[in-house]
Amino acid sequence: MVVASMILSALLFVVGTLGVLIRRNAIIMFLSIELQLNAVNLAFVALSRVWGIEGQIFVFFVMTVAAAEAAVGLAIIISIFRHYETVNVNNFNLLKW
Amino acid sequence: MTLDFSRNLDYFWALLPEIVLSVWAMVVLVAGVSGRHRPGQRTDSEGDPDFGQGATLGWLALAGILVAGFFNGWLYGVTEVGHTSMIAVDHFRLFANWIFLLAGALAILISFSYVYRQRLQVGEFYGLILLAITGMMFMAAARDLIVIFLGLEVMSISVYALTAFNRRDRKSGEAGLKYFLLGAFSTGFLLYGIALVYGATGSTNVVAIGASVANGTARTGLLTVGIALLTIGFAFKVSAVPFHMWTPDVYEGAPAPVTAFMSAAVKAAAFVAFLRVFLVGFDAATTYDIWYPIMWWLAAITMVVANLIALVQSNVKRMLAYSSIAHAGYLLVALTAANATAAAGMLFYLLVYTLMNIGAFAVVIAVSHQSEERLQIEDYAGFGWSNPLLGVLLTIFLLSLAGFPGTGGFMGKIYLLQGAADSGLWVLSVILVLSTMVSYWYYLRVAWFMWMREPVSEGQHDLVTAPLPMRLALVASVALILYMGIFPSSALGFAQASVHGLGSLGGGLLGLRP
């Protein structure tokens, strides 16, 4: 059970990583990052079957932080959307990406 | 006073500087939004012509840093029972706190005029700087990977917002988005690393991890991947090559005082946490063999690549960004060496680097008319002769960044080299010296433009001003840099005393390799 969950979490993490690397839409990239964080959450929950309740508590911290990050991140995306009217990072060209 | 963390109330005393600072940040924030003078309505006749009404909030934020500094000093009289609690009360943390508080104070001092000219919301600006410092202090205090993660996020989220702070400036928004996406991406790696290390050792407490690693109960496979992912996460934050792609763009696009602040303080915080995790948690010889080669190559590539790219930069802010990557490389040498001398050298270097880097940025802000123009190297032509005082100061900062004898930067590099030599890292030491020599070229090129070239146009530098708070910051940093360059022993002794006992419980490298 633990091994299966860890493999699933690794797969989710890889999907998230590839999403950030391949997709060019800022919102989708951000969604992929959230997927990474949720992969970590799954790993923590799975591992807490072995090591006790600690892991499950961390999940709450991670979720809280992810929410705070989402607030700031979406605000930044909105503020840049006002300048460019797009969220595709290929169109942001003042700085070299 | 002795703190026993089985009594939960004692966490309150151990976290007093952080608590004071975060409450103060809220006060500054609320004072900022409840002020009668909104930035848009302000005219130049109101308040101080240099900084308008924002100055009050600036001084208020500085007072908060002073109070936090007072409690930080108070913690020197406090000891803890056992050295395994989630929050460390040791001198290492307190030394790191001085660096963060100093960086924050200098950053606030140099931004008075900038935030006014750029019409930024002062309350939020200073409040976010204070919150970022709080996060950094948590990172320095953390003896638990989860607390490190929380501190890192408090710091990072504040700095994301600060980077994108100038909403009228496209570059600022773009830099903010880039920093946010890549920063959050790297946080994912760091967090996955934490999860795997937790899976391998059954704990997120750094000391417990160290114990588990030392007695061989940790699962090597999970641990290796976990260490690799943690390294990636931290390498992003300290901007080591090849995880540096965001650094030049973000440093170029962010408001200049924010760039100064994050190139010094964010790097320092990441390095301090990096050092504690790797030297206390992963210090057993078997684990050192896992991360030593990774760190060696990171340090070598970072030093070489960053210095070479810096050679061809024409934008001064971008040049300083590559210089900050190069300095991360020098500091990674100390981490690779992993002994007490190198750890003390790293603290000393972080302190000097904070001073000289923020000092250099202060002059850059002055030259760019407290805004984001005139950042090309040609804009410095003849600057030295029209503003001799600022010219001399910038020259001193640049020489110190390059590591010229007589400045703090030189002594810092000597101590890093000494630490590397103690661990027998000869090749890395040679790379450090050679890349330092390369770095002389791009630092001195700016100085050459300042003193040896004629101004491009008449009256080119007439509008350069350095208001009083900025002058305070400049004088303080230059005095400290020269003091540490000429009489380094007191600061170094302080740093050495601060790392004493850092890794004593793991019983690993800090003890084994004197």
Coordinates of C-alpha atoms in Angstrom, one line a residue:
Chain A
M1 CA 0.0 0.0 0.0
V2 CA 2.7 2.4 1.0
V3 CA 4.9 1.5 -2.0
A4 CA 1.9 1.8 -4.4
S5 CA 1.1 5.3 -3.0
M6 CA 4.7 6.4 -3.2
I7 CA 4.8 5.3 -6.9
L8 CA 1.6 7.2 -7.6
S9 CA 2.9 10.2 -5.8
A10 CA 6.2 10.1 -7.8
L11 CA 4.1 9.8 -11.0
L12 CA 2.0 12.8 -10.1
F13 CA 5.1 14.7 -9.3
V14 CA 6.6 13.9 -12.6
V15 CA 3.4 14.9 -14.4
G16 CA 3.5 18.2 -12.5
T17 CA 7.2 18.8 -13.3
L18 CA 6.6 18.1 -17.0
G19 CA 3.6 20.4 -17.0
V20 CA 5.7 23.3 -15.7
L21 CA 8.4 22.6 -18.2
I22 CA 6.2 22.1 -21.3
R23 CA 3.1 24.3 -20.9
R24 CA 3.5 28.0 -21.6
N25 CA 0.3 29.3 -20.0
A26 CA 1.0 30.8 -16.7
I27 CA -2.2 29.5 -15.1
I28 CA -1.5 25.9 -16.3
M29 CA 2.0 26.1 -15.1
F30 CA 0.7 27.2 -11.7
L31 CA -1.8 24.4 -11.7
S32 CA 1.1 21.9 -12.4
I33 CA 3.0 23.3 -9.5
E34 CA -0.1 22.7 -7.3
L35 CA -0.1 19.1 -8.7
Q36 CA 3.5 18.8 -7.5
L37 CA 2.5 20.0 -4.0
N38 CA -0.4 17.5 -3.9
A39 CA 2.0 14.7 -4.9
V40 CA 4.0 15.6 -1.9
N41 CA 0.9 15.6 0.2
L42 CA 0.1 12.1 -1.0
A43 CA 3.6 11.0 -0.1
F44 CA 3.3 12.5 3.4
V45 CA 0.0 10.7 4.0
A46 CA 1.3 7.4 2.7
L47 CA 4.5 7.7 4.8
S48 CA 2.6 8.5 7.9
R49 CA 1.2 4.9 7.8
V50 CA 4.8 3.9 8.6
W51 CA 6.0 6.7 10.8
G52 CA 3.0 7.9 12.6
I53 CA 0.7 10.9 12.7
E54 CA 3.4 13.5 11.9
G55 CA 3.1 13.2 8.2
Q56 CA -0.6 13.9 8.2
I57 CA 0.0 17.1 10.2
F58 CA 2.5 18.3 7.6
V59 CA -0.2 18.0 4.9
F60 CA -2.2 20.7 6.6
F61 CA 0.8 23.1 6.6
V62 CA 1.5 22.3 3.0
M63 CA -2.2 23.0 2.1
T64 CA -2.2 26.3 4.0
V65 CA 1.0 27.4 2.4
A66 CA -0.3 26.4 -1.1
A67 CA -3.4 28.5 -0.5
A68 CA -1.3 31.5 0.5
E69 CA 0.9 31.0 -2.5
A70 CA -2.1 30.8 -4.8
A71 CA -3.4 34.1 -3.5
V72 CA -0.2 35.9 -4.2
G73 CA 0.5 34.0 -7.5
L74 CA -2.9 34.8 -9.0
A75 CA -2.6 38.4 -7.9
I76 CA 0.7 38.6 -9.8
I77 CA -0.8 36.9 -12.8
I78 CA -3.7 39.4 -12.8
S79 CA -1.4 42.3 -12.5
I80 CA 0.7 41.1 -15.5
F81 CA -2.5 40.3 -17.5
R82 CA -3.4 44.0 -17.2
H83 CA -0.2 44.9 -19.0
Y84 CA -0.2 42.2 -21.7
E85 CA -3.8 40.9 -21.9
T86 CA -2.4 37.4 -22.1
V87 CA -1.0 34.9 -19.7
N88 CA 1.2 33.1 -22.1
V89 CA 4.7 33.4 -20.9
N90 CA 6.1 33.4 -24.4
N91 CA 4.6 36.8 -24.9
F92 CA 6.4 38.4 -22.0
N93 CA 9.5 39.5 -23.7
L94 CA 11.1 42.4 -21.8
L95 CA 13.2 40.0 -19.9
K96 CA 14.8 37.0 -21.5
W97 CA 12.9 33.8 -20.5
Chain B
M1 CA 17.1 32.1 31.5
T2 CA 16.8 28.4 30.5
L3 CA 14.2 27.3 28.0
D4 CA 12.8 23.8 28.4
F5 CA 10.7 23.0 25.3
S6 CA 8.6 20.5 27.1
R7 CA 6.8 23.6 28.4
N8 CA 5.1 24.9 25.4
L9 CA 5.1 28.5 26.6
D10 CA 8.9 28.5 26.3
Y11 CA 8.5 28.5 22.5
F12 CA 7.1 32.0 23.0
W13 CA 10.3 33.2 24.5
A14 CA 12.4 31.4 22.0
L15 CA 10.5 33.1 19.1
L16 CA 10.3 36.6 20.6
P17 CA 12.2 38.4 17.9
E18 CA 10.1 36.7 15.2
I19 CA 6.9 37.5 17.0
V20 CA 7.8 41.1 17.5
L21 CA 8.8 41.5 13.9
S22 CA 5.6 39.9 12.5
V23 CA 3.3 41.9 14.8
W24 CA 5.3 45.0 13.8
A25 CA 4.8 44.2 10.1
M26 CA 1.1 44.1 10.7
V27 CA 1.2 47.5 12.4
V28 CA 3.1 49.0 9.5
L29 CA 0.7 47.4 7.1
V30 CA -2.4 48.8 8.9
A31 CA -0.7 52.2 9.4
G32 CA 0.0 52.2 5.7
V33 CA -3.6 51.6 4.6
S34 CA -5.2 53.8 7.2
G35 CA -3.1 56.8 6.5
R36 CA -4.9 59.8 5.1
H37 CA -2.5 60.3 2.3
R38 CA -2.9 57.9 -0.5
P39 CA 0.0 57.7 -2.9
G40 CA -1.9 58.9 -5.9
Q41 CA -3.2 62.1 -4.3
R42 CA 0.1 63.2 -2.9
T43 CA 1.7 66.3 -4.3
D44 CA 5.2 67.4 -3.9
S45 CA 4.4 70.2 -1.6
E46 CA 3.3 67.8 1.1
G47 CA 5.7 66.4 3.7
D48 CA 9.4 66.1 3.0
P49 CA 10.2 66.9 -0.6
D50 CA 12.4 63.9 -0.8
F51 CA 10.1 61.2 0.5
G52 CA 6.7 62.7 1.2
Q53 CA 4.6 61.1 3.9
G54 CA 6.1 57.6 3.5
A55 CA 9.1 58.5 5.6
T56 CA 7.1 58.1 8.8
L57 CA 6.3 54.5 7.9
G58 CA 9.9 53.9 6.9
W59 CA 11.2 55.0 10.3
L60 CA 8.4 53.0 12.0
A61 CA 9.6 49.9 10.2
L62 CA 13.2 50.6 11.2
A63 CA 12.1 51.0 14.8
G64 CA 10.6 47.5 14.5
I65 CA 13.9 46.1 13.3
L66 CA 15.6 47.8 16.2
V67 CA 13.2 46.2 18.7
A68 CA 13.6 42.8 17.1
G69 CA 17.4 43.3 17.2
F70 CA 17.0 44.1 20.9
F71 CA 15.3 40.8 21.6
N72 CA 17.8 39.1 19.4
G73 CA 20.5 40.4 21.7
W74 CA 18.4 39.4 24.7
L75 CA 18.4 35.8 23.4
Y76 CA 22.2 35.6 24.0
G77 CA 21.4 35.3 27.6
V78 CA 19.0 32.4 27.0
T79 CA 20.0 28.7 26.9
E80 CA 18.0 25.7 25.9
V81 CA 17.7 22.3 27.5
G82 CA 18.9 19.7 25.0
H83 CA 19.6 20.8 21.5
T84 CA 16.9 18.9 19.7
S85 CA 13.9 21.1 19.8
M86 CA 12.1 22.4 16.7
I87 CA 13.3 25.9 17.3
A88 CA 17.1 26.3 17.9
V89 CA 18.3 28.8 20.4
D90 CA 22.0 28.9 19.5
H91 CA 24.4 31.5 18.5
F92 CA 24.4 30.4 14.9
R93 CA 20.8 31.5 14.6
L94 CA 21.4 34.7 16.4
F95 CA 24.4 35.6 14.1
A96 CA 22.3 34.9 11.1
N97 CA 19.5 37.0 12.5
W98 CA 21.9 40.0 12.7
I99 CA 22.6 39.6 9.0
F100 CA 18.9 39.6 8.1
L101 CA 18.1 42.5 10.4
L102 CA 21.0 44.5 9.0
A103 CA 20.0 43.7 5.4
G104 CA 16.4 44.7 6.1
A105 CA 17.5 47.9 7.8
L106 CA 19.8 48.9 5.0
A107 CA 17.2 48.0 2.3
I108 CA 14.6 50.2 4.1
L109 CA 17.1 53.1 4.4
I110 CA 17.9 53.0 0.7
S111 CA 14.3 52.8 -0.5
F112 CA 12.9 56.0 1.2
S113 CA 13.3 58.1 -1.9
Y114 CA 12.8 55.3 -4.4
V115 CA 9.3 54.3 -3.1
Y116 CA 8.3 58.0 -3.1
R117 CA 9.5 58.7 -6.6
Q118 CA 7.9 55.4 -7.9
R119 CA 4.7 56.1 -6.0
L120 CA 4.7 52.7 -4.4
Q121 CA 2.4 51.9 -1.4
V122 CA 4.8 52.4 1.4
G123 CA 2.9 50.6 4.1
E124 CA 2.8 47.3 2.1
F125 CA 6.3 47.8 0.9
Y126 CA 7.9 48.1 4.4
G127 CA 5.4 45.6 5.9
L128 CA 6.4 43.0 3.3
I129 CA 10.1 43.6 4.0
L130 CA 9.5 43.0 7.7
L131 CA 7.5 39.8 7.0
A132 CA 10.3 38.6 4.7
I133 CA 12.8 39.1 7.5
T134 CA 10.5 37.2 9.8
G135 CA 10.5 34.2 7.4
M136 CA 14.3 34.3 7.1
M137 CA 14.6 34.3 10.9
F138 CA 12.4 31.3 11.0
M139 CA 14.7 29.6 8.5
A140 CA 17.7 30.3 10.6
A141 CA 16.0 29.1 13.8
A142 CA 14.5 26.0 12.3
R143 CA 15.8 22.6 13.4
D144 CA 12.9 20.9 11.7
L145 CA 12.5 20.6 7.9
I146 CA 8.8 21.7 8.1
V147 CA 9.7 24.9 10.0
I148 CA 12.4 25.5 7.3
F149 CA 9.7 25.1 4.7
L150 CA 7.3 27.4 6.5
G151 CA 10.0 30.1 7.0
L152 CA 11.1 29.7 3.4
E153 CA 7.5 30.2 2.2
V154 CA 6.9 33.2 4.4
M155 CA 10.0 34.7 3.0
S156 CA 9.4 33.7 -0.6
I157 CA 5.8 34.8 -0.8
S158 CA 6.7 38.2 0.6
V159 CA 9.5 38.6 -1.8
Y160 CA 7.4 37.5 -4.8
A161 CA 5.0 40.3 -3.9
L162 CA 7.9 42.7 -3.5
T163 CA 9.3 41.8 -6.9
A164 CA 6.1 42.4 -8.6
F165 CA 5.4 45.5 -6.4
N166 CA 5.6 48.2 -9.0
R167 CA 2.3 47.5 -10.8
R168 CA 2.9 50.4 -13.3
D169 CA 6.1 48.8 -14.5
R170 CA 5.8 45.9 -17.0
K171 CA 9.2 44.6 -16.1
S172 CA 8.4 44.4 -12.5
G173 CA 5.3 42.3 -13.1
E174 CA 7.2 40.1 -15.5
A175 CA 10.0 39.6 -13.0
G176 CA 7.5 38.8 -10.3
L177 CA 5.7 36.2 -12.4
K178 CA 9.0 34.6 -13.4
Y179 CA 10.2 34.6 -9.8
F180 CA 6.9 33.3 -8.6
L181 CA 6.6 30.4 -11.1
L182 CA 10.2 29.2 -10.7
G183 CA 10.3 29.8 -7.0
A184 CA 7.1 27.8 -6.4
F185 CA 8.5 25.1 -8.8
S186 CA 11.6 24.8 -6.7
T187 CA 9.6 24.7 -3.5
G188 CA 7.9 21.7 -4.9
F189 CA 11.3 20.0 -5.2
L190 CA 12.3 21.0 -1.8
L191 CA 9.1 19.7 -0.3
Y192 CA 9.3 16.4 -2.1
G193 CA 12.9 16.1 -0.8
I194 CA 11.5 16.7 2.7
A195 CA 8.9 14.0 2.2
L196 CA 11.5 11.5 1.0
V197 CA 13.9 12.3 3.8
Y198 CA 11.0 11.9 6.2
G199 CA 10.3 8.5 4.6
A200 CA 13.9 7.4 4.9
T201 CA 14.5 8.5 8.5
G202 CA 11.0 8.7 10.1
S203 CA 11.5 12.3 11.2
T204 CA 11.8 15.8 10.0
N205 CA 13.8 17.0 12.9
V206 CA 17.3 17.7 11.7
V207 CA 19.0 16.3 14.8
A208 CA 16.9 13.1 14.7
I209 CA 17.7 12.8 11.0
G210 CA 21.3 13.1 11.8
A211 CA 21.1 10.4 14.5
S212 CA 19.1 8.1 12.2
V213 CA 21.7 8.6 9.4
A214 CA 24.6 8.1 11.7
N215 CA 23.4 4.8 13.2
G216 CA 22.5 3.4 9.7
T217 CA 18.8 2.9 10.1
A218 CA 18.0 5.4 7.3
R219 CA 17.0 3.8 4.0
T220 CA 19.7 4.8 1.6
G221 CA 17.7 4.8 -1.6
L222 CA 15.0 7.2 -0.4
L223 CA 17.6 9.3 1.4
T224 CA 19.8 9.7 -1.7
V225 CA 16.9 10.9 -3.8
G226 CA 15.7 13.1 -0.9
I227 CA 19.1 14.8 -0.5
A228 CA 19.3 15.4 -4.3
L229 CA 15.8 17.0 -4.3
L230 CA 16.6 19.1 -1.2
T231 CA 19.8 20.2 -2.9
I232 CA 17.9 21.3 -6.0
G233 CA 15.4 23.2 -3.9
F234 CA 18.1 25.1 -2.0
A235 CA 20.2 25.6 -5.1
F236 CA 17.3 27.4 -6.7
K237 CA 17.0 29.7 -3.7
V238 CA 20.7 30.5 -3.5
S239 CA 20.7 30.7 -7.4
A240 CA 23.5 28.2 -8.1
V241 CA 24.2 27.3 -11.7
P242 CA 22.3 25.5 -13.4
F243 CA 19.4 26.6 -11.3
H244 CA 20.1 30.3 -11.8
M245 CA 18.1 31.1 -14.9
W246 CA 15.6 33.2 -13.0
T247 CA 18.2 35.3 -11.2
P248 CA 19.4 37.9 -13.8
D249 CA 15.9 38.6 -15.1
V250 CA 14.3 38.8 -11.7
Y251 CA 17.1 41.0 -10.3
E252 CA 16.9 43.2 -13.4
G253 CA 13.1 43.6 -13.3
A254 CA 12.5 43.9 -9.6
P255 CA 12.5 47.4 -8.0
A256 CA 16.1 48.2 -7.2
P257 CA 15.9 48.3 -3.4
V258 CA 14.1 44.9 -3.5
T259 CA 16.9 43.5 -5.7
A260 CA 19.4 44.7 -3.1
F261 CA 17.4 43.2 -0.3
M262 CA 16.9 39.8 -2.0
S263 CA 20.3 39.4 -3.5
A264 CA 21.7 39.7 0.0
A265 CA 19.2 38.5 2.6
V266 CA 17.3 35.8 0.7
K267 CA 20.6 34.2 -0.3
A268 CA 21.9 34.5 3.2
A269 CA 18.7 32.8 4.6
A270 CA 18.8 30.0 2.1
F271 CA 22.5 29.4 2.8
V272 CA 22.0 29.4 6.6
A273 CA 19.2 26.8 6.3
F274 CA 21.2 24.8 3.8
L275 CA 24.2 24.8 6.1
R276 CA 22.2 23.6 9.1
V277 CA 20.4 20.9 7.3
F278 CA 23.4 19.5 5.6
L279 CA 25.9 19.9 8.4
V280 CA 23.7 18.7 11.2
G281 CA 21.3 16.4 9.4
F282 CA 23.4 14.8 6.7
D283 CA 26.8 15.0 8.3
A284 CA 27.6 11.3 8.7
A285 CA 30.5 10.2 6.5
T286 CA 28.3 7.9 4.4
T287 CA 25.8 10.7 3.7
Y288 CA 28.7 13.2 3.1
D289 CA 29.8 10.9 0.3
I290 CA 26.4 11.3 -1.3
W291 CA 26.2 15.0 -1.4
Y292 CA 29.9 16.0 -1.5
P293 CA 30.3 15.4 -5.3
I294 CA 27.0 17.2 -6.1
M295 CA 28.0 20.2 -4.1
W296 CA 31.5 20.2 -5.5
W297 CA 30.3 20.4 -9.1
L298 CA 27.6 22.9 -8.2
A299 CA 30.2 25.2 -6.6
A300 CA 32.7 24.8 -9.5
I301 CA 30.1 25.3 -12.3
T302 CA 28.5 28.2 -10.5
M303 CA 31.8 30.1 -10.0
V304 CA 33.0 29.5 -13.6
V305 CA 29.8 30.1 -15.5
A306 CA 28.6 33.1 -13.5
N307 CA 31.9 35.0 -13.7
L308 CA 32.2 34.3 -17.5
I309 CA 28.7 35.5 -18.3
A310 CA 29.1 38.6 -16.0
L311 CA 32.0 39.7 -18.3
V312 CA 29.7 40.5 -21.2
Q313 CA 26.9 42.3 -19.3
S314 CA 26.3 46.0 -20.1
N315 CA 23.4 46.5 -17.7
V316 CA 24.8 47.2 -14.2
K317 CA 21.9 45.6 -12.4
R318 CA 22.3 42.5 -14.5
M319 CA 26.0 42.5 -13.9
L320 CA 25.4 42.6 -10.2
A321 CA 22.9 39.7 -10.6
Y322 CA 25.6 37.5 -12.2
S323 CA 28.0 38.7 -9.5
S324 CA 25.6 37.5 -6.9
I325 CA 25.4 34.1 -8.6
A326 CA 29.2 34.0 -8.5
H327 CA 29.2 34.8 -4.8
A328 CA 26.8 31.9 -4.3
G329 CA 29.5 29.8 -5.9
Y330 CA 32.1 31.0 -3.5
L331 CA 29.8 30.2 -0.6
L332 CA 29.0 26.7 -1.9
V333 CA 32.8 26.1 -1.6
A334 CA 32.4 26.6 2.1
L335 CA 29.4 24.2 2.2
T336 CA 31.4 21.6 0.3
A337 CA 34.2 21.9 2.8
A338 CA 31.8 21.2 5.6
N339 CA 34.0 22.0 8.5
A340 CA 33.9 24.6 11.4
T341 CA 36.3 27.0 9.7
A342 CA 34.3 27.0 6.5
A343 CA 31.0 27.5 8.4
A344 CA 32.4 30.5 10.3
G345 CA 33.9 31.8 7.1
M346 CA 30.5 31.5 5.5
L347 CA 28.8 33.5 8.2
F348 CA 31.6 36.1 8.0
Y349 CA 31.3 36.2 4.2
L350 CA 27.5 36.5 4.3
L351 CA 27.8 39.5 6.6
V352 CA 30.4 41.2 4.4
Y353 CA 28.4 40.4 1.2
T354 CA 25.3 41.8 2.6
L355 CA 27.0 45.1 3.4
M356 CA 28.9 45.5 0.1
N357 CA 26.1 44.3 -2.1
I358 CA 23.5 46.5 -0.6
G359 CA 26.0 49.4 -0.6
A360 CA 26.7 48.9 -4.3
F361 CA 23.0 48.8 -5.1
A362 CA 22.4 51.9 -3.1
V363 CA 24.8 53.8 -5.4
V364 CA 23.2 52.2 -8.4
I365 CA 19.8 53.5 -7.1
A366 CA 21.3 57.0 -6.7
V367 CA 22.8 57.0 -10.2
S368 CA 19.5 55.8 -11.7
H369 CA 17.7 58.8 -10.2
Q370 CA 15.9 56.7 -7.7
S371 CA 14.0 54.9 -10.4
E372 CA 14.7 52.3 -13.1
E373 CA 16.5 54.4 -15.7
R374 CA 20.2 54.9 -16.5
L375 CA 21.3 51.4 -15.7
Q376 CA 23.7 50.9 -18.5
I377 CA 27.4 51.0 -17.9
E378 CA 27.8 54.1 -20.1
D379 CA 25.7 56.0 -17.7
Y380 CA 28.5 55.8 -15.3
A381 CA 31.0 57.6 -17.6
G382 CA 32.7 60.3 -15.7
F383 CA 30.5 59.8 -12.7
G384 CA 33.4 59.6 -10.3
W385 CA 34.6 63.2 -11.1
S386 CA 31.1 64.8 -10.9
N387 CA 30.2 63.0 -7.6
P388 CA 33.5 62.2 -6.0
L389 CA 32.0 60.9 -2.7
L390 CA 29.5 58.5 -4.3
G391 CA 32.2 57.5 -6.8
V392 CA 34.7 56.6 -4.1
L393 CA 32.0 54.7 -2.2
L394 CA 30.9 52.6 -5.3
T395 CA 34.6 52.0 -6.0
I396 CA 35.1 50.6 -2.5
F397 CA 32.0 48.4 -2.8
L398 CA 33.1 47.1 -6.1
L399 CA 36.7 46.4 -4.9
S400 CA 35.3 44.6 -1.9
L401 CA 33.0 42.5 -4.1
A402 CA 36.0 41.7 -6.3
G403 CA 38.0 40.8 -3.1
F404 CA 40.6 43.5 -3.1
P405 CA 43.0 43.5 -0.1
G406 CA 42.1 45.9 2.7
T407 CA 38.3 45.3 2.2
G408 CA 36.0 42.9 4.0
G409 CA 35.4 41.0 0.8
F410 CA 39.1 40.0 0.6
M411 CA 39.1 38.7 4.2
G412 CA 35.9 36.8 3.5
K413 CA 37.5 35.1 0.6
I414 CA 40.6 34.3 2.6
Y415 CA 38.5 32.5 5.2
L416 CA 36.5 30.6 2.6
L417 CA 39.8 29.5 1.1
Q418 CA 41.1 28.5 4.6
G419 CA 38.0 26.4 5.1
A420 CA 38.4 24.7 1.7
A421 CA 42.1 24.1 2.5
D422 CA 41.2 22.5 5.8
S423 CA 39.2 19.9 3.9
G424 CA 41.8 19.5 1.2
L425 CA 39.6 21.0 -1.6
W426 CA 42.6 22.1 -3.6
V427 CA 41.0 22.1 -7.1
L428 CA 38.0 24.0 -5.8
S429 CA 40.3 26.6 -4.1
V430 CA 42.2 27.1 -7.4
I431 CA 38.9 27.6 -9.2
L432 CA 37.8 30.1 -6.6
V433 CA 41.0 32.1 -7.0
L434 CA 41.0 32.0 -10.8
S435 CA 37.3 33.0 -11.1
T436 CA 38.0 35.8 -8.6
M437 CA 40.7 37.1 -10.9
V438 CA 38.2 37.0 -13.8
S439 CA 35.7 38.9 -11.7
Y440 CA 38.1 41.8 -11.3
W441 CA 37.5 42.6 -14.9
Y442 CA 33.9 43.3 -14.7
Y443 CA 33.9 45.0 -11.4
L444 CA 36.8 47.3 -12.3
R445 CA 35.2 48.0 -15.7
V446 CA 32.5 50.0 -13.9
A447 CA 35.2 51.8 -11.9
W448 CA 37.1 52.5 -15.1
F449 CA 34.0 54.0 -16.7
M450 CA 33.5 56.1 -13.6
W451 CA 37.0 57.6 -13.3
M452 CA 38.6 57.3 -16.8
R453 CA 35.9 58.2 -19.2
E454 CA 34.4 61.6 -20.1
P455 CA 30.7 62.1 -19.4
V456 CA 28.6 61.4 -22.5
S457 CA 26.8 64.7 -22.2
E458 CA 27.1 67.9 -20.2
G459 CA 25.4 67.8 -16.8
Q460 CA 24.8 64.0 -17.1
H461 CA 25.1 63.5 -13.4
D462 CA 23.5 66.7 -12.1
L463 CA 20.3 65.0 -11.0
V464 CA 22.0 62.3 -8.9
T465 CA 20.9 62.6 -5.3
A466 CA 21.5 60.5 -2.2
P467 CA 19.1 61.6 0.5
L468 CA 19.9 61.4 4.1
P469 CA 18.7 57.8 4.9
M470 CA 20.6 56.5 1.9
R471 CA 23.7 58.3 3.1
L472 CA 23.3 56.7 6.5
A473 CA 23.2 53.3 4.9
L474 CA 26.2 54.0 2.7
V475 CA 28.3 55.3 5.5
A476 CA 27.4 52.4 7.8
S477 CA 28.2 49.8 5.2
V478 CA 31.4 51.3 4.0
A479 CA 32.7 51.8 7.6
L480 CA 31.9 48.2 8.4
I481 CA 33.4 46.8 5.2
L482 CA 36.7 48.7 5.8
Y483 CA 36.7 47.8 9.5
M484 CA 36.2 44.1 8.7
G485 CA 38.8 44.3 6.0
I486 CA 41.5 45.9 8.2
F487 CA 40.6 44.4 11.6
P488 CA 38.8 41.1 10.7
S489 CA 39.6 39.3 13.9
S490 CA 36.7 40.6 16.0
A491 CA 34.0 39.8 13.4
L492 CA 35.6 36.4 12.6
G493 CA 36.0 35.5 16.3
F494 CA 32.3 36.3 16.7
A495 CA 31.4 34.1 13.7
Q496 CA 33.6 31.3 15.0
A497 CA 32.0 31.5 18.4
S498 CA 28.6 31.4 16.6
V499 CA 29.2 28.1 14.8
H500 CA 30.6 26.5 17.9
G501 CA 28.5 23.6 19.0
L502 CA 26.4 23.7 15.8
G503 CA 27.0 20.1 14.8
S504 CA 28.1 18.8 18.1
L505 CA 25.1 16.5 18.6
G506 CA 25.2 14.8 15.2
G507 CA 28.8 14.0 16.1
G508 CA 29.7 14.2 12.5
L509 CA 31.8 16.4 10.2
L510 CA 32.0 19.5 12.3
G511 CA 33.7 17.4 14.9
L512 CA 35.6 15.0 12.7
R513 CA 37.1 17.5 10.4
P514 CA 38.4 20.3 12.5

